PDB file of C-alpha atoms in Angstrom:
ATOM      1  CA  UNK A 709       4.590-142.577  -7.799  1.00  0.00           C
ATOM      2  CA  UNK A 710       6.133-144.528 -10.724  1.00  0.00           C
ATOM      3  CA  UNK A 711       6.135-144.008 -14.640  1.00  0.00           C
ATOM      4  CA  UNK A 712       7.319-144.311 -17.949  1.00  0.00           C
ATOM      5  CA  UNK A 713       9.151-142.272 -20.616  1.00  0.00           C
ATOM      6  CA  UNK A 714       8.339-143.089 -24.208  1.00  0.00           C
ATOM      7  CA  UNK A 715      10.303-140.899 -25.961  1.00  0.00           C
ATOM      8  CA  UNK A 716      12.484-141.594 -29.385  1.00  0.00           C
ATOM      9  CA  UNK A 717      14.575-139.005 -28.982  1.00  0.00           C
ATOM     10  CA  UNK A 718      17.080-140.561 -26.136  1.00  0.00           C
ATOM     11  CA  UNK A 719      17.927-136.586 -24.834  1.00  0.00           C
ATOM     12  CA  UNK A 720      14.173-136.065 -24.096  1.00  0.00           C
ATOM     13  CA  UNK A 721      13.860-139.088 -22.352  1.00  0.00           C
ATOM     14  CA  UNK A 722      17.238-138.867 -19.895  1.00  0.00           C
ATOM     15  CA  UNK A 723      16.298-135.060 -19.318  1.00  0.00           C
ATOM     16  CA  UNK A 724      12.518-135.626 -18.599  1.00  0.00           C
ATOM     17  CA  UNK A 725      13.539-139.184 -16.645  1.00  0.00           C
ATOM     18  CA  UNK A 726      16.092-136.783 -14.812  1.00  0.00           C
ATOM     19  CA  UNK A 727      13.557-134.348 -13.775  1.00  0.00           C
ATOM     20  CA  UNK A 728      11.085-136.574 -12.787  1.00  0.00           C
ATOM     21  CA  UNK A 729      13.876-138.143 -10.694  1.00  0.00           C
ATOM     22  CA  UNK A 730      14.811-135.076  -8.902  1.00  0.00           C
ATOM     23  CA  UNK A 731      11.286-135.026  -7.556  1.00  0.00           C
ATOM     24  CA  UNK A 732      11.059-138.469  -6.055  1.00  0.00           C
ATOM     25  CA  UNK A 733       8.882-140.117  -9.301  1.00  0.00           C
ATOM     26  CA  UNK A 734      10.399-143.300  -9.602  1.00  0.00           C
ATOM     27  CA  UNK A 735      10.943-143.812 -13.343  1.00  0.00           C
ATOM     28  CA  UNK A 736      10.309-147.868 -13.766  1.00  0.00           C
ATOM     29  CA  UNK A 737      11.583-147.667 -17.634  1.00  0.00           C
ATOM     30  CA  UNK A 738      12.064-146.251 -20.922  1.00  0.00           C
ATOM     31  CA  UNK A 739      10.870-146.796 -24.504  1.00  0.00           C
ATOM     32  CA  UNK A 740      12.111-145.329 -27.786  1.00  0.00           C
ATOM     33  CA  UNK A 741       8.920-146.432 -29.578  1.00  0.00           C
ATOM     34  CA  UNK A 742       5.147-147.234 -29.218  1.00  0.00           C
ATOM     35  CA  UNK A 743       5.949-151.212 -29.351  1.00  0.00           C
ATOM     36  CA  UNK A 744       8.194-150.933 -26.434  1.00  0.00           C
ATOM     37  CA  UNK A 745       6.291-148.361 -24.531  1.00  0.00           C
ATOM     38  CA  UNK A 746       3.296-151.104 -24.333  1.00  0.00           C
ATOM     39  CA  UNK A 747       5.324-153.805 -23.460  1.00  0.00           C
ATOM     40  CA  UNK A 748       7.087-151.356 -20.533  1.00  0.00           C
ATOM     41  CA  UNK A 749       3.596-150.869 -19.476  1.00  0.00           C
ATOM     42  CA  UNK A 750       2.398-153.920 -18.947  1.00  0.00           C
ATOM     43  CA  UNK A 751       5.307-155.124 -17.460  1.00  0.00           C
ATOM     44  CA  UNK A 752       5.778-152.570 -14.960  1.00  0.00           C
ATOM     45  CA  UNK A 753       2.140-150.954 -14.841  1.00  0.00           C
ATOM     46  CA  UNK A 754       3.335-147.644 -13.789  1.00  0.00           C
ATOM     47  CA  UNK A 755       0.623-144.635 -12.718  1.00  0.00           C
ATOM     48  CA  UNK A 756       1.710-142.605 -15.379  1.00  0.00           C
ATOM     49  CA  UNK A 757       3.018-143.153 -19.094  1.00  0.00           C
ATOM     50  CA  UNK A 758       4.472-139.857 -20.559  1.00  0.00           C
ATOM     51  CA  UNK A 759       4.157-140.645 -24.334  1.00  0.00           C
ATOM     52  CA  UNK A 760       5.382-139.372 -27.481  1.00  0.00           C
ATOM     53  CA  UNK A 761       2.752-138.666 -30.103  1.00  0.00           C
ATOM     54  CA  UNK A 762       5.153-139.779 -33.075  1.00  0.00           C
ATOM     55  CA  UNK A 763       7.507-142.547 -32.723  1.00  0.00           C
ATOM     56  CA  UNK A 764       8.729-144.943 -35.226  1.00  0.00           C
ATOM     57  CA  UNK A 765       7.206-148.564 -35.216  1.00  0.00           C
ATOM     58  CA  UNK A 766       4.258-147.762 -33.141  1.00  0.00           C
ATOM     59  CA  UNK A 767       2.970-144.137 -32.722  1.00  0.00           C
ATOM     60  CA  UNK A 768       1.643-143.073 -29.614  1.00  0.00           C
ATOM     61  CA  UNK A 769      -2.040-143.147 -30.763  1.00  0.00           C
ATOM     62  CA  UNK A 770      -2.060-146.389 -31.070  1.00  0.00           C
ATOM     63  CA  UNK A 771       0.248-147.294 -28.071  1.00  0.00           C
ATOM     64  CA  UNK A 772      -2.299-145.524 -26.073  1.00  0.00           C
ATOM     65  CA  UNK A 773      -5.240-147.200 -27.730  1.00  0.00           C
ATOM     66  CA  UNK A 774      -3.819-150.582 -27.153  1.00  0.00           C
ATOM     67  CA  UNK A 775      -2.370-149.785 -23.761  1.00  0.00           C
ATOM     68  CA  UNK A 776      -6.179-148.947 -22.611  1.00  0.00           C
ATOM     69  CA  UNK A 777      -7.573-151.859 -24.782  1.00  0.00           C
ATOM     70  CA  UNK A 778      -5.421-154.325 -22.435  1.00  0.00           C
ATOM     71  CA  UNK A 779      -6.981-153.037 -19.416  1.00  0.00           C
ATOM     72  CA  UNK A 780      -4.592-151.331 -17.951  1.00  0.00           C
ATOM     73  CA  UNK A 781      -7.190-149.373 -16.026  1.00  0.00           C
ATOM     74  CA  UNK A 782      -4.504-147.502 -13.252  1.00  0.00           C
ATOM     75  CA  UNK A 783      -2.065-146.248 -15.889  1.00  0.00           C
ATOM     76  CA  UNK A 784      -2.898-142.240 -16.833  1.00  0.00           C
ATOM     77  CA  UNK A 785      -1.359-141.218 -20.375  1.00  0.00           C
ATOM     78  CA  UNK A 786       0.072-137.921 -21.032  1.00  0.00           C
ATOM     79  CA  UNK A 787       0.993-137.391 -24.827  1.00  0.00           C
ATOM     80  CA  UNK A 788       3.743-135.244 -25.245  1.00  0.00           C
ATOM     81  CA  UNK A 789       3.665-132.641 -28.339  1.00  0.00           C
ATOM     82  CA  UNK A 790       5.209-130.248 -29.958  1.00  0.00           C
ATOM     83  CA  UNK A 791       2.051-128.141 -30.808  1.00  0.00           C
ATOM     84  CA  UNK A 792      -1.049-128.223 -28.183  1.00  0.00           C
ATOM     85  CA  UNK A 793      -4.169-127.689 -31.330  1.00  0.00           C
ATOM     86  CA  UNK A 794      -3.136-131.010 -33.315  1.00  0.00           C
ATOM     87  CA  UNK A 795      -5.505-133.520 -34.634  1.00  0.00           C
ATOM     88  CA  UNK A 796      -2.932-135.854 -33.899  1.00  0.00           C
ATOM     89  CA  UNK A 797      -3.016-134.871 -29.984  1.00  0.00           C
ATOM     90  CA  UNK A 798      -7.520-135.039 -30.743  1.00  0.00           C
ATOM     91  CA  UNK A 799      -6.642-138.766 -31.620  1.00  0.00           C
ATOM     92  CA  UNK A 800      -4.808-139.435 -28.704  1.00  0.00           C
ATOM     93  CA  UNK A 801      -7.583-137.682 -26.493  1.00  0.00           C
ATOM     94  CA  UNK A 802     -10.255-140.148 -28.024  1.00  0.00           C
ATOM     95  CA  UNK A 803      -8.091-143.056 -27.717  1.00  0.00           C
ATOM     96  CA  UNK A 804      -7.699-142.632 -23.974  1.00  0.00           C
ATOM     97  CA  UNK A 805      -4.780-139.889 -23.008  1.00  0.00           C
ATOM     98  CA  UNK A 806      -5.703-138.103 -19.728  1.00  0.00           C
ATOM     99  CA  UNK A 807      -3.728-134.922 -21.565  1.00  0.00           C
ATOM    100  CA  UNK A 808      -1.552-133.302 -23.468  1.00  0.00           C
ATOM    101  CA  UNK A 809       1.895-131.394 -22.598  1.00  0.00           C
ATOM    102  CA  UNK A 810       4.335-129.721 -24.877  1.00  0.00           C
ATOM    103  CA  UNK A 811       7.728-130.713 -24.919  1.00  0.00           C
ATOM    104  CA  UNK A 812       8.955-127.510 -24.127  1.00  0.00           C
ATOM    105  CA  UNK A 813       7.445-128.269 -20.894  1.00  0.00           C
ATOM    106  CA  UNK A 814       9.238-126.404 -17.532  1.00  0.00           C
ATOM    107  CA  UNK A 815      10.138-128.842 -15.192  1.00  0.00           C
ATOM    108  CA  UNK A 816       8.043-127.652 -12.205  1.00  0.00           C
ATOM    109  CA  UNK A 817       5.474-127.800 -15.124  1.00  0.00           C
ATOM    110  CA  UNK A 818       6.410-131.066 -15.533  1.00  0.00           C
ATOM    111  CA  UNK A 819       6.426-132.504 -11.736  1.00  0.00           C
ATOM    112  CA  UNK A 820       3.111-130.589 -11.362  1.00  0.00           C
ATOM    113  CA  UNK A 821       1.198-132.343 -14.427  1.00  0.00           C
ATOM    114  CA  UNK A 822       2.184-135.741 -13.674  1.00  0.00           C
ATOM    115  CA  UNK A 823       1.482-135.506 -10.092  1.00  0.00           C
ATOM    116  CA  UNK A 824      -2.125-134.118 -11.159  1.00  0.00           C
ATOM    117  CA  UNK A 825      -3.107-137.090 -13.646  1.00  0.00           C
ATOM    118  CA  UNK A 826      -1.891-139.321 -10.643  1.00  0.00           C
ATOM    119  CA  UNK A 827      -4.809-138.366  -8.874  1.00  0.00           C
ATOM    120  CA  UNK A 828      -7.635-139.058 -11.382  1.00  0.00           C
ATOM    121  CA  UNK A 829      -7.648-135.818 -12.617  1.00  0.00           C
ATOM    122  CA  UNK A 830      -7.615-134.709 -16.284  1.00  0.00           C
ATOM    123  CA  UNK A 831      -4.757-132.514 -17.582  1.00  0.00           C
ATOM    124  CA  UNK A 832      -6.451-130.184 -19.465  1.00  0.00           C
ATOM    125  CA  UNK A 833      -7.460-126.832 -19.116  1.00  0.00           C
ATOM    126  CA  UNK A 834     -11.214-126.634 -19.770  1.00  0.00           C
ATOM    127  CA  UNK A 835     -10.468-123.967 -22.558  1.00  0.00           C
ATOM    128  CA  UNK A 836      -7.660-125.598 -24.357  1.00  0.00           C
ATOM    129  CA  UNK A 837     -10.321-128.851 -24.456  1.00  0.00           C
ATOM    130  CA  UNK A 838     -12.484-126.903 -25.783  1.00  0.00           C
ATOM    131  CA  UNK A 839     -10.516-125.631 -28.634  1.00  0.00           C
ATOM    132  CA  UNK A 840      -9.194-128.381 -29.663  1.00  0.00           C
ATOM    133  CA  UNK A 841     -12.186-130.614 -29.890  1.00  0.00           C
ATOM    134  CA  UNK A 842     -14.222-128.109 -31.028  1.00  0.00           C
ATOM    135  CA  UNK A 843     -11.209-128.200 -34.173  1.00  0.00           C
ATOM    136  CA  UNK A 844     -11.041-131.888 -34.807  1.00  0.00           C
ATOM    137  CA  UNK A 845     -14.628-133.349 -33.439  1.00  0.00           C
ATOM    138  CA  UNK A 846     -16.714-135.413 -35.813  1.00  0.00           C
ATOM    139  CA  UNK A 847     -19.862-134.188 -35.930  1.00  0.00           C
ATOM    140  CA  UNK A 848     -22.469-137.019 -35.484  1.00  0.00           C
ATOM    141  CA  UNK A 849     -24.291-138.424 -38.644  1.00  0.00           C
ATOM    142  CA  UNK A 850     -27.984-136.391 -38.779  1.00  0.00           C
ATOM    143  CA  UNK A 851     -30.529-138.055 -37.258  1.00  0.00           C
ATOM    144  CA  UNK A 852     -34.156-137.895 -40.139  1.00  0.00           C
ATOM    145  CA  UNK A 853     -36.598-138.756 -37.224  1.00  0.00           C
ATOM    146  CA  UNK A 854     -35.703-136.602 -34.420  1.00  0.00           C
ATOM    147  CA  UNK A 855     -34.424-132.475 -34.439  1.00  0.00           C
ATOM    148  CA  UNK A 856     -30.481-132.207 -33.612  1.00  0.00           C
ATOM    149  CA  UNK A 857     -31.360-129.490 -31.167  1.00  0.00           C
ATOM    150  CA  UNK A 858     -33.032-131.852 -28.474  1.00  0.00           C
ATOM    151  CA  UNK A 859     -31.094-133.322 -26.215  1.00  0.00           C
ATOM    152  CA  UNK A 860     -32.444-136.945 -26.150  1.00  0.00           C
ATOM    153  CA  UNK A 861     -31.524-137.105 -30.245  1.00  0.00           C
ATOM    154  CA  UNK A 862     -28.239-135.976 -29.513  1.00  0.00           C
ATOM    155  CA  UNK A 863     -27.642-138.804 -26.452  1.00  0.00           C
ATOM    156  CA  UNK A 864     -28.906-141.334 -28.934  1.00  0.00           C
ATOM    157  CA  UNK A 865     -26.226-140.728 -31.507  1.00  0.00           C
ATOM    158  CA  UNK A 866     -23.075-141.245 -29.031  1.00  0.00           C
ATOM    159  CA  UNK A 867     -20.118-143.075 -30.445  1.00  0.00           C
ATOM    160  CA  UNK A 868     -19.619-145.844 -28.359  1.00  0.00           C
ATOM    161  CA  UNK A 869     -21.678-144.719 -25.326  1.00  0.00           C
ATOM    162  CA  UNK A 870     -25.436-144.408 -24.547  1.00  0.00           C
ATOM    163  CA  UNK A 871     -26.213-140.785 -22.956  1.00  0.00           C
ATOM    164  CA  UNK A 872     -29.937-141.958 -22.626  1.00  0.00           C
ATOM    165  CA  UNK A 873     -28.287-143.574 -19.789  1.00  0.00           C
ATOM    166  CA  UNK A 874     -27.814-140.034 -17.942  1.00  0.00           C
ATOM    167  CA  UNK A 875     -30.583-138.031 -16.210  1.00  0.00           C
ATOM    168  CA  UNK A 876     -31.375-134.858 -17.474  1.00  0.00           C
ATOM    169  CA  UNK A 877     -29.767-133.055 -14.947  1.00  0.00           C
ATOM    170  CA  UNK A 878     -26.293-135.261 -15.561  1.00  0.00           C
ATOM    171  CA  UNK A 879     -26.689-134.354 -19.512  1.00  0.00           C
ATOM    172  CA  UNK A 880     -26.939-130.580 -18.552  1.00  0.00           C
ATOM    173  CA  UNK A 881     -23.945-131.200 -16.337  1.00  0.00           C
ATOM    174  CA  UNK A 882     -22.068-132.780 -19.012  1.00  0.00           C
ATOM    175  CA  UNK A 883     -23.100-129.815 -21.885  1.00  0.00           C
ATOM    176  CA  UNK A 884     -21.706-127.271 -19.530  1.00  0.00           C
ATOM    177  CA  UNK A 885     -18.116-129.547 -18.673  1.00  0.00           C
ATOM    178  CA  UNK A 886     -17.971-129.741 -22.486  1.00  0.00           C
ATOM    179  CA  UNK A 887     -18.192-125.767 -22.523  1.00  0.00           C
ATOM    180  CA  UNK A 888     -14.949-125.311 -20.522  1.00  0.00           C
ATOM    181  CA  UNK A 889     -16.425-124.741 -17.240  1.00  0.00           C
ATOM    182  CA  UNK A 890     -14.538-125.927 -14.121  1.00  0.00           C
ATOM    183  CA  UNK A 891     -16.865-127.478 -11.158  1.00  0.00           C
ATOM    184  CA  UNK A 892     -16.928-124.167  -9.009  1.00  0.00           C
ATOM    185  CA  UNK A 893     -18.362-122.586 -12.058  1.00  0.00           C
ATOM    186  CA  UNK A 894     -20.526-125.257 -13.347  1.00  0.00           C
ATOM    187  CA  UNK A 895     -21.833-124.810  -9.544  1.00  0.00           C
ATOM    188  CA  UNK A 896     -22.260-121.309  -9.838  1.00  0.00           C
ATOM    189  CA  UNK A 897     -23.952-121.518 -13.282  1.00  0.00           C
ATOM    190  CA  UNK A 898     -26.409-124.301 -11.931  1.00  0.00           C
ATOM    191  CA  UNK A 899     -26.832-123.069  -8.201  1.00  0.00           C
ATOM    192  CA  UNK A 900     -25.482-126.308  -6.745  1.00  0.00           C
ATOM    193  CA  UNK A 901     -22.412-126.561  -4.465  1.00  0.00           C
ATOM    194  CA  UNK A 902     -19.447-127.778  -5.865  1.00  0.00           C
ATOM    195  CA  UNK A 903     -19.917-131.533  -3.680  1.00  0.00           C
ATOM    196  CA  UNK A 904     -22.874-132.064  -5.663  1.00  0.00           C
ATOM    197  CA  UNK A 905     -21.145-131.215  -9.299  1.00  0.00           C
ATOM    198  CA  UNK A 906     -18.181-133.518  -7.728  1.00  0.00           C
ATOM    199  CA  UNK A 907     -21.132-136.179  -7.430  1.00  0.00           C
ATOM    200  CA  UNK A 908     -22.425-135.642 -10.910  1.00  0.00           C
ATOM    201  CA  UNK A 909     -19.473-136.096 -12.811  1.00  0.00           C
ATOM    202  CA  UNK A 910     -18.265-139.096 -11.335  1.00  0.00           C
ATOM    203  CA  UNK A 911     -21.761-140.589 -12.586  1.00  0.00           C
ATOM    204  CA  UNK A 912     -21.247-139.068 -15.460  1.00  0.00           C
ATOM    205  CA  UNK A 913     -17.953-140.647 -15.962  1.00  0.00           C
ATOM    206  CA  UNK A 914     -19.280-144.411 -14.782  1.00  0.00           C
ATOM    207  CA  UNK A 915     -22.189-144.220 -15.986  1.00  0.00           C
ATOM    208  CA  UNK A 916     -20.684-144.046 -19.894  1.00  0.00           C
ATOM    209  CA  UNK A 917     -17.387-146.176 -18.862  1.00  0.00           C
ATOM    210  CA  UNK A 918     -14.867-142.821 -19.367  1.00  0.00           C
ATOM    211  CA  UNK A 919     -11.487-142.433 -17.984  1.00  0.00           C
ATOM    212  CA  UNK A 920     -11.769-139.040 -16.920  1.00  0.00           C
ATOM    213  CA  UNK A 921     -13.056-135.348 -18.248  1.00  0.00           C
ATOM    214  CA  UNK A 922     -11.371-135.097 -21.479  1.00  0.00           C
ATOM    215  CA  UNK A 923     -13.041-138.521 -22.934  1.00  0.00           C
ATOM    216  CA  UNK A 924     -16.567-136.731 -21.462  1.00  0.00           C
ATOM    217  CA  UNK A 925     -15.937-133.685 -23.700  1.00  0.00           C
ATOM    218  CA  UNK A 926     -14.654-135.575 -26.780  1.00  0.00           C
ATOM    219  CA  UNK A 927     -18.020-137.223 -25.872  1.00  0.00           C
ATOM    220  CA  UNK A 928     -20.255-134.102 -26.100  1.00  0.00           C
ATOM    221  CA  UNK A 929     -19.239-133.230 -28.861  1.00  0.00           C
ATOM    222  CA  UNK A 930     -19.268-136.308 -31.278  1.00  0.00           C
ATOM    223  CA  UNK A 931     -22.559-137.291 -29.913  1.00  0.00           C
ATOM    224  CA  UNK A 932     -23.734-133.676 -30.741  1.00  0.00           C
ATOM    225  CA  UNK A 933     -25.018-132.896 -27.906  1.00  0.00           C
ATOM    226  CA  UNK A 934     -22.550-129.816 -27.743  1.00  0.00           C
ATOM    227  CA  UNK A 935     -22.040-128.497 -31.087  1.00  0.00           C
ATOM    228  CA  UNK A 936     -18.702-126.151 -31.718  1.00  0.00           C
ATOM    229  CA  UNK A 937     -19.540-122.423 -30.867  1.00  0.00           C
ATOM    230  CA  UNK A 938     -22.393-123.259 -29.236  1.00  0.00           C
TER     231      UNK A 938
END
C-alpha cells in the first residue's frame, strides 16, 4: 500500500509519514502544499493521498478537485482537519475526498483509516455524514412544475448526475444511505440481505459515476431527494 502526505506543517508530515511507516505503508512522497501534492500524485499515483484542507499556494479543495479531474481514478483522498463539522471539509467531500480525519488522529486510528479507504470503502461514519451535509448542503433550486416531495422531481434536479437513471428501488436505497444507515441496517429496514444492498449500491455508485458513499450522500441531499431532518 503506498501514499502521500500533503501536509505544510513539516512535523505533521514526518510524524504521520513515520507512523504510516511503522505499519508497512510505503510513503512514495511528501508535499508542503496543494501544487506539489498534485504533481506527487501524478507522478507516483499512490492508493491513498492524506491531504491537508489548508495549505498555502493550493488548498486541498482544489488539489483534490484537480487531482480527480486528471483521472486519477485509483487514488482515495483523506482530508485532514482540525474540526470534523467544517464547510471547508463539505467542499472537499463534494470535490471527491473519500473522508475526513482530524489531525489529532491516534495512530492505530490512523493505520486503520487509510487501510479502509484502500479498499473502496468510504471513511465516514454514516452519522457524522449526515451531520455535516445536512449543515453545509445546497438545497436544490424549486422545481414550479412538479411537488419537491416526489421522488422523480427530486432525481431530476441532481447537480451533475441524473437519478432518473436509478430504479425506484435503487432511489429508496440511496434515501436511506443518505439517512446514516449502514448496509446491515438498510437490510433490516428493507427486508433484503445485506448481498443484495451490497448489489444496490454499487449500481448506485456506477450508475451516477460516484467515487464512493460520501459523494452518494452529498448527492441526496443537493438533488433534494433527502432533505435535512427528514
Amino acid at each position: 500500500m503506498t501514499t502521500v502526505v500533503a501536509d505544510d506543517q513539516a512535523l505533521v508530515r514526518g510524524g504521520f509519514g513515520l507512523i504510516l511507516k511503522a505499519a508497512g505503508v510505503d510513503v512514495l512522497a511528501e508535499a508542503a502544499d496543494g501544487e506539489q501534492a498534485i504533481a506527487a500524485v501524478l507522478q507516483h499515483r499512490p492508493d491513498v493521498v492524506l491531504m491537508d484542507i489548508r495549505m498555502p499556494r493550493l488548498d486541498g479543495i482544489e488539489a483534490t478537485r484537480q487531482i480527480v479531474a486528471a483521472g486519477a481514478a485509483g487514488t482515495r483522498i483523506i482530508i485532514l482537519t482540525t474540526f470534523d463539522l467544517d464547510e471547508y471539509v463539505y467542499a472537499a467531500l463534494s470535490a471527491g475526498a473519500s473522508g475526513f480525519l482530524l489531525k489529532d488522529v491516534t495512530p492505530e486510528h490512523l493505520v486503520a483509516a487509510v487501510q479502509l479507504v484502500r479498499t473502496g470503502d468510504a471513511l465516514l461514519a454514516p452519522s457524522v455524514t449526515r451531520r455535516l451535509v445536512e449543515r453545509f448542503a445546497r438545497p436544490p433550486a424549486a422545481a414550479p412544475a412538479e411537488s419537491p416531495a416526489s421522488p422523480r422531481a427530486a432525481a431530476s434536479g441532481g447537480p451533475g448526475c441524473d437519478l432518473s437513471a436509478l430504479t425506484p428501488r435503487e432511489l429508496e436505497v440511496l434515501g436511506v444511505i443518505a439517512r446514516g444507515m449502514s448496509n446491515a441496517e438498510i437490510a433490516a429496514d428493507l427486508f433484503l440481505s445485506e448481498a443484495t444492498v451490497k448489489t444496490h449500491v454499487t449500481r448506485i455508485l456506477t450508475k451516477l459515476g460516484l467515487r464512493d458513499r460520501v459523494q452518494a450522500v452529498v448527492l441526496a441531499y443537493e438533488s433534494g431527494l433527502v432533505s435535512p431532518g427528514s
